[in-house]
Short mmCIF file of C-alpha atoms in Angstrom, two decimals:
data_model
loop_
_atom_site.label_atom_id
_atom_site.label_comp_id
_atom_site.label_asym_id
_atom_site.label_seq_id
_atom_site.Cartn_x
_atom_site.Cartn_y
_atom_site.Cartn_z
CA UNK F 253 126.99 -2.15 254.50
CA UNK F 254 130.06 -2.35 256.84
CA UNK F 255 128.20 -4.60 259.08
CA UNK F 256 126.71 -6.98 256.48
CA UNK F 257 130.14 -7.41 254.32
CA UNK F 258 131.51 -9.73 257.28
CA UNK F 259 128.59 -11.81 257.52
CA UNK F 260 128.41 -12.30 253.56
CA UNK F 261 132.12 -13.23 253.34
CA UNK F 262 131.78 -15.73 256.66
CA UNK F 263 128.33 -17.39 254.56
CA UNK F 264 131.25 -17.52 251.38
CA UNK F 265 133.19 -19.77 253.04
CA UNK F 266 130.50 -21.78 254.29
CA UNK F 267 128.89 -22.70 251.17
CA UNK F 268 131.79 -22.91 249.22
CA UNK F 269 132.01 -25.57 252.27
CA UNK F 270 129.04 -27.29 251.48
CA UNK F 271 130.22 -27.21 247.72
CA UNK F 272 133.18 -29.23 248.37
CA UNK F 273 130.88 -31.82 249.91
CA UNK F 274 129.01 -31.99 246.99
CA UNK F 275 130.91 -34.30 244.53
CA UNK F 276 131.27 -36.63 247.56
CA UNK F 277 127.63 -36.81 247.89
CA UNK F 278 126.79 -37.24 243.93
CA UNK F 279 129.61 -40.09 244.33
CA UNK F 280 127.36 -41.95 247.02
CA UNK F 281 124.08 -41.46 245.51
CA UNK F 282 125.61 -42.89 242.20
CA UNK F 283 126.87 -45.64 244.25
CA UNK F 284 123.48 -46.15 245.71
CA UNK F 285 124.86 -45.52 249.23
CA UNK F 286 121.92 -42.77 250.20
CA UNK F 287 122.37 -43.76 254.29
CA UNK F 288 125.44 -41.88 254.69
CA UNK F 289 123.97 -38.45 253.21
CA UNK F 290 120.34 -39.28 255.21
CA UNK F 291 122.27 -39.61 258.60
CA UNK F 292 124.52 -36.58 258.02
CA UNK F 293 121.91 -34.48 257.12
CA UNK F 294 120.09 -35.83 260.51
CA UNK F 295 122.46 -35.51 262.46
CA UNK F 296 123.74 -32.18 261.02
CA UNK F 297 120.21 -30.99 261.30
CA UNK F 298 119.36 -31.79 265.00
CA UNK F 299 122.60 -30.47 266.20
CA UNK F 300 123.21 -27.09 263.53
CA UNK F 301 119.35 -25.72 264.12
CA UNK F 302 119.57 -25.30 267.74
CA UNK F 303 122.97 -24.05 268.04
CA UNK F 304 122.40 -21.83 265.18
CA UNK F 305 119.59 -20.36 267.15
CA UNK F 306 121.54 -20.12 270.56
CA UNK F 307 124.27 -18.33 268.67
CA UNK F 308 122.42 -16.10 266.41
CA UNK F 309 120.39 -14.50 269.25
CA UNK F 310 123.43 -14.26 271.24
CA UNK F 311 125.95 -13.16 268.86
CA UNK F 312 124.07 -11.99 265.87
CA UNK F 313 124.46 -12.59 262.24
CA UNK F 314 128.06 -13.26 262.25
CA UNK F 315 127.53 -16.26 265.21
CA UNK F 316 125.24 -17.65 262.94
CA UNK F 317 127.52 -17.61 259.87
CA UNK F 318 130.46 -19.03 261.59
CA UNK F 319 128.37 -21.61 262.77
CA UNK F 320 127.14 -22.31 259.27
CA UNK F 321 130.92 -22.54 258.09
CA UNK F 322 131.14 -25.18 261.23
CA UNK F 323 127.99 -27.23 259.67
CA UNK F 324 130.12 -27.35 256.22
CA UNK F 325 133.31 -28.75 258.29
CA UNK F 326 131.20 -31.00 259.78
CA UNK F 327 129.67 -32.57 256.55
CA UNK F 328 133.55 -32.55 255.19
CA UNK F 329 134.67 -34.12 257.67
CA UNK F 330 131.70 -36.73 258.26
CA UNK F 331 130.82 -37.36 254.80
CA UNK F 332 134.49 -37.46 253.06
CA UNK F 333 136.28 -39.22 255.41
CA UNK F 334 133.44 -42.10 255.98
CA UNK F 335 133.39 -42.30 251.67
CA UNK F 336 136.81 -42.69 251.42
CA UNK F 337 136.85 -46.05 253.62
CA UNK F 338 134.10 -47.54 251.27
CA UNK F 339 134.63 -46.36 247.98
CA UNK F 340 137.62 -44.64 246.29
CA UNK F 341 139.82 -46.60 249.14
CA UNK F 342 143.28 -44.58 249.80
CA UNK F 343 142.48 -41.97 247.42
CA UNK F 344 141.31 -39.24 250.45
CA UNK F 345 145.14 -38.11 250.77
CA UNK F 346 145.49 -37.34 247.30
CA UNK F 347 141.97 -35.56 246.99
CA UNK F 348 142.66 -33.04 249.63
CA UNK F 349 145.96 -32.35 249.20
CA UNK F 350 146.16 -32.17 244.83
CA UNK F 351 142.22 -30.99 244.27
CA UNK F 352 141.72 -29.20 247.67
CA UNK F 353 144.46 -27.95 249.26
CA UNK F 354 146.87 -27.22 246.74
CA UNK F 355 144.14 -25.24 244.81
CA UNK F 356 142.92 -23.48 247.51
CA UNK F 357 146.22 -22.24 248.73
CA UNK F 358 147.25 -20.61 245.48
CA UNK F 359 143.69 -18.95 245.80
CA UNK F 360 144.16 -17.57 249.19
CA UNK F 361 147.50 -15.95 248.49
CA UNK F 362 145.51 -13.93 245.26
CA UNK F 363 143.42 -12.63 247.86
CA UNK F 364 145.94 -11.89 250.65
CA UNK F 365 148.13 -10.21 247.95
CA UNK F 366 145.05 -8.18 247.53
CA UNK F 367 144.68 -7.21 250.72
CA UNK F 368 148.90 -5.64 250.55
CA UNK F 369 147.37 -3.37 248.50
CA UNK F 370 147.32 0.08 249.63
CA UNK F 371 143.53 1.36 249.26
CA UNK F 372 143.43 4.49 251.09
CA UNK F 373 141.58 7.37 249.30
CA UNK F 374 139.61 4.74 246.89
CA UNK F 375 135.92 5.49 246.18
CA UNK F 376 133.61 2.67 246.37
CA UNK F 377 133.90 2.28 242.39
CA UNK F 378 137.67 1.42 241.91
CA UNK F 379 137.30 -0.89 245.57
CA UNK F 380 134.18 -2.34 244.18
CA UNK F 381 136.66 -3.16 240.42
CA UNK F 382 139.54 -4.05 242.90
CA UNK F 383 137.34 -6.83 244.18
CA UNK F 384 136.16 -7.88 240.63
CA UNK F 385 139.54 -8.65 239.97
CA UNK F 386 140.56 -9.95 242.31
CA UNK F 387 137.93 -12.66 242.03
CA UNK F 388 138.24 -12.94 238.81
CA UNK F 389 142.41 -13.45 238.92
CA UNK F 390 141.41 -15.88 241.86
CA UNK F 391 138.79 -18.09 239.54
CA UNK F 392 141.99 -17.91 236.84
CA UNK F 393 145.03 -19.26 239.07
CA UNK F 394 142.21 -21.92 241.09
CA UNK F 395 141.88 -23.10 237.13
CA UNK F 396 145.07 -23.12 236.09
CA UNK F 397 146.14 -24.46 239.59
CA UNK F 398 143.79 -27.81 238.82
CA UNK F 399 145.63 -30.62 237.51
CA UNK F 400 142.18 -31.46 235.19
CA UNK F 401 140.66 -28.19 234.53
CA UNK F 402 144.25 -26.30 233.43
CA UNK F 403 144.47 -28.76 230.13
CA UNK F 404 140.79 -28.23 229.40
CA UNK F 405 141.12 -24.38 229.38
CA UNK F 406 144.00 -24.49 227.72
CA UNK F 407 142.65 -26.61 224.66
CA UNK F 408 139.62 -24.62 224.80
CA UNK F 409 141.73 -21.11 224.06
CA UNK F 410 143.59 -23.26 221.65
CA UNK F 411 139.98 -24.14 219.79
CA UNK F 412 139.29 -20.71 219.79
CA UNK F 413 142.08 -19.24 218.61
CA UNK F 414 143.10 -21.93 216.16
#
């Protein structure tokens, strides 16, 4: 277990990676723009595969993740930056700074607070509801750290406790 938790937490990242990419990509296919996503994917493809073989039988399953966390830069990078010059001109500032990086900042100090916490002499059940939490407190402040989703969530516990 102590050997896979590393690799599971590196493959995290990456596809929470590849989900920021995804609302770029739904924005070019509703633009009828499919070239960008086709020569990503081909280039991504013919460079990831064999360096994600080179790496994994070097350096195992954690080479392989961290190269799968590269792939998701990669399409970030690519896919975002080329969108932005097309459509939603001089709105790529704003995105990543209000809906990425301002959100994910709040969520990364949940979990580094987390990880203050003293944990010595826990058994696997309160680590295993330590991590719940956490997660769950991280989901919360990422919400309520979203300048759209906070006023949804807020009018939907007004709805329900109206």
């Amino acid at each position: 277990v102590n050997e896979v938790v590393p690799i599971v937490g590196l493959l995290v990242i990456g596809n929470s990676l590849n989900g920021l990419a995804t609302l770029p990509y739904i924005l070019q296919l509703a633009d009828g723009w499919t070239s960008l996503a086709l020569y990503t994917d081909l280039f991504l493809s013919m460079v990831i595969f064999p360096v994600m073989y080179m790496v994994a039988v070097n350096y195992g399953g954690v080479g392989a993740a961290l190269v799968w966390i590269g792939s998701g830069l990669l399409s970030i990078v690519i896919t975002v930056i080329i969108m932005h010059r097309r459509l939603l001109k001089n709105q790529m500032n704003e995105w990543f700074i209000r809906d990425i990086l301002y959100i994910l900042s709040t969520i990364v100090i949940i979990f580094w607070l987390s990880s203050l916490v003293d944990r010595g002499g826990w058994n696997e059940y309160l680590e295993l509801s330590m991590i719940i939490a956490t997660g769950i407190m991280a989901v919360i402040v990422g919400v309520l750290s979203s300048n759209q989703l906070r006023p949804k969530l807020i009018s939907m516990i007004r709805h329900v406790y109206a």
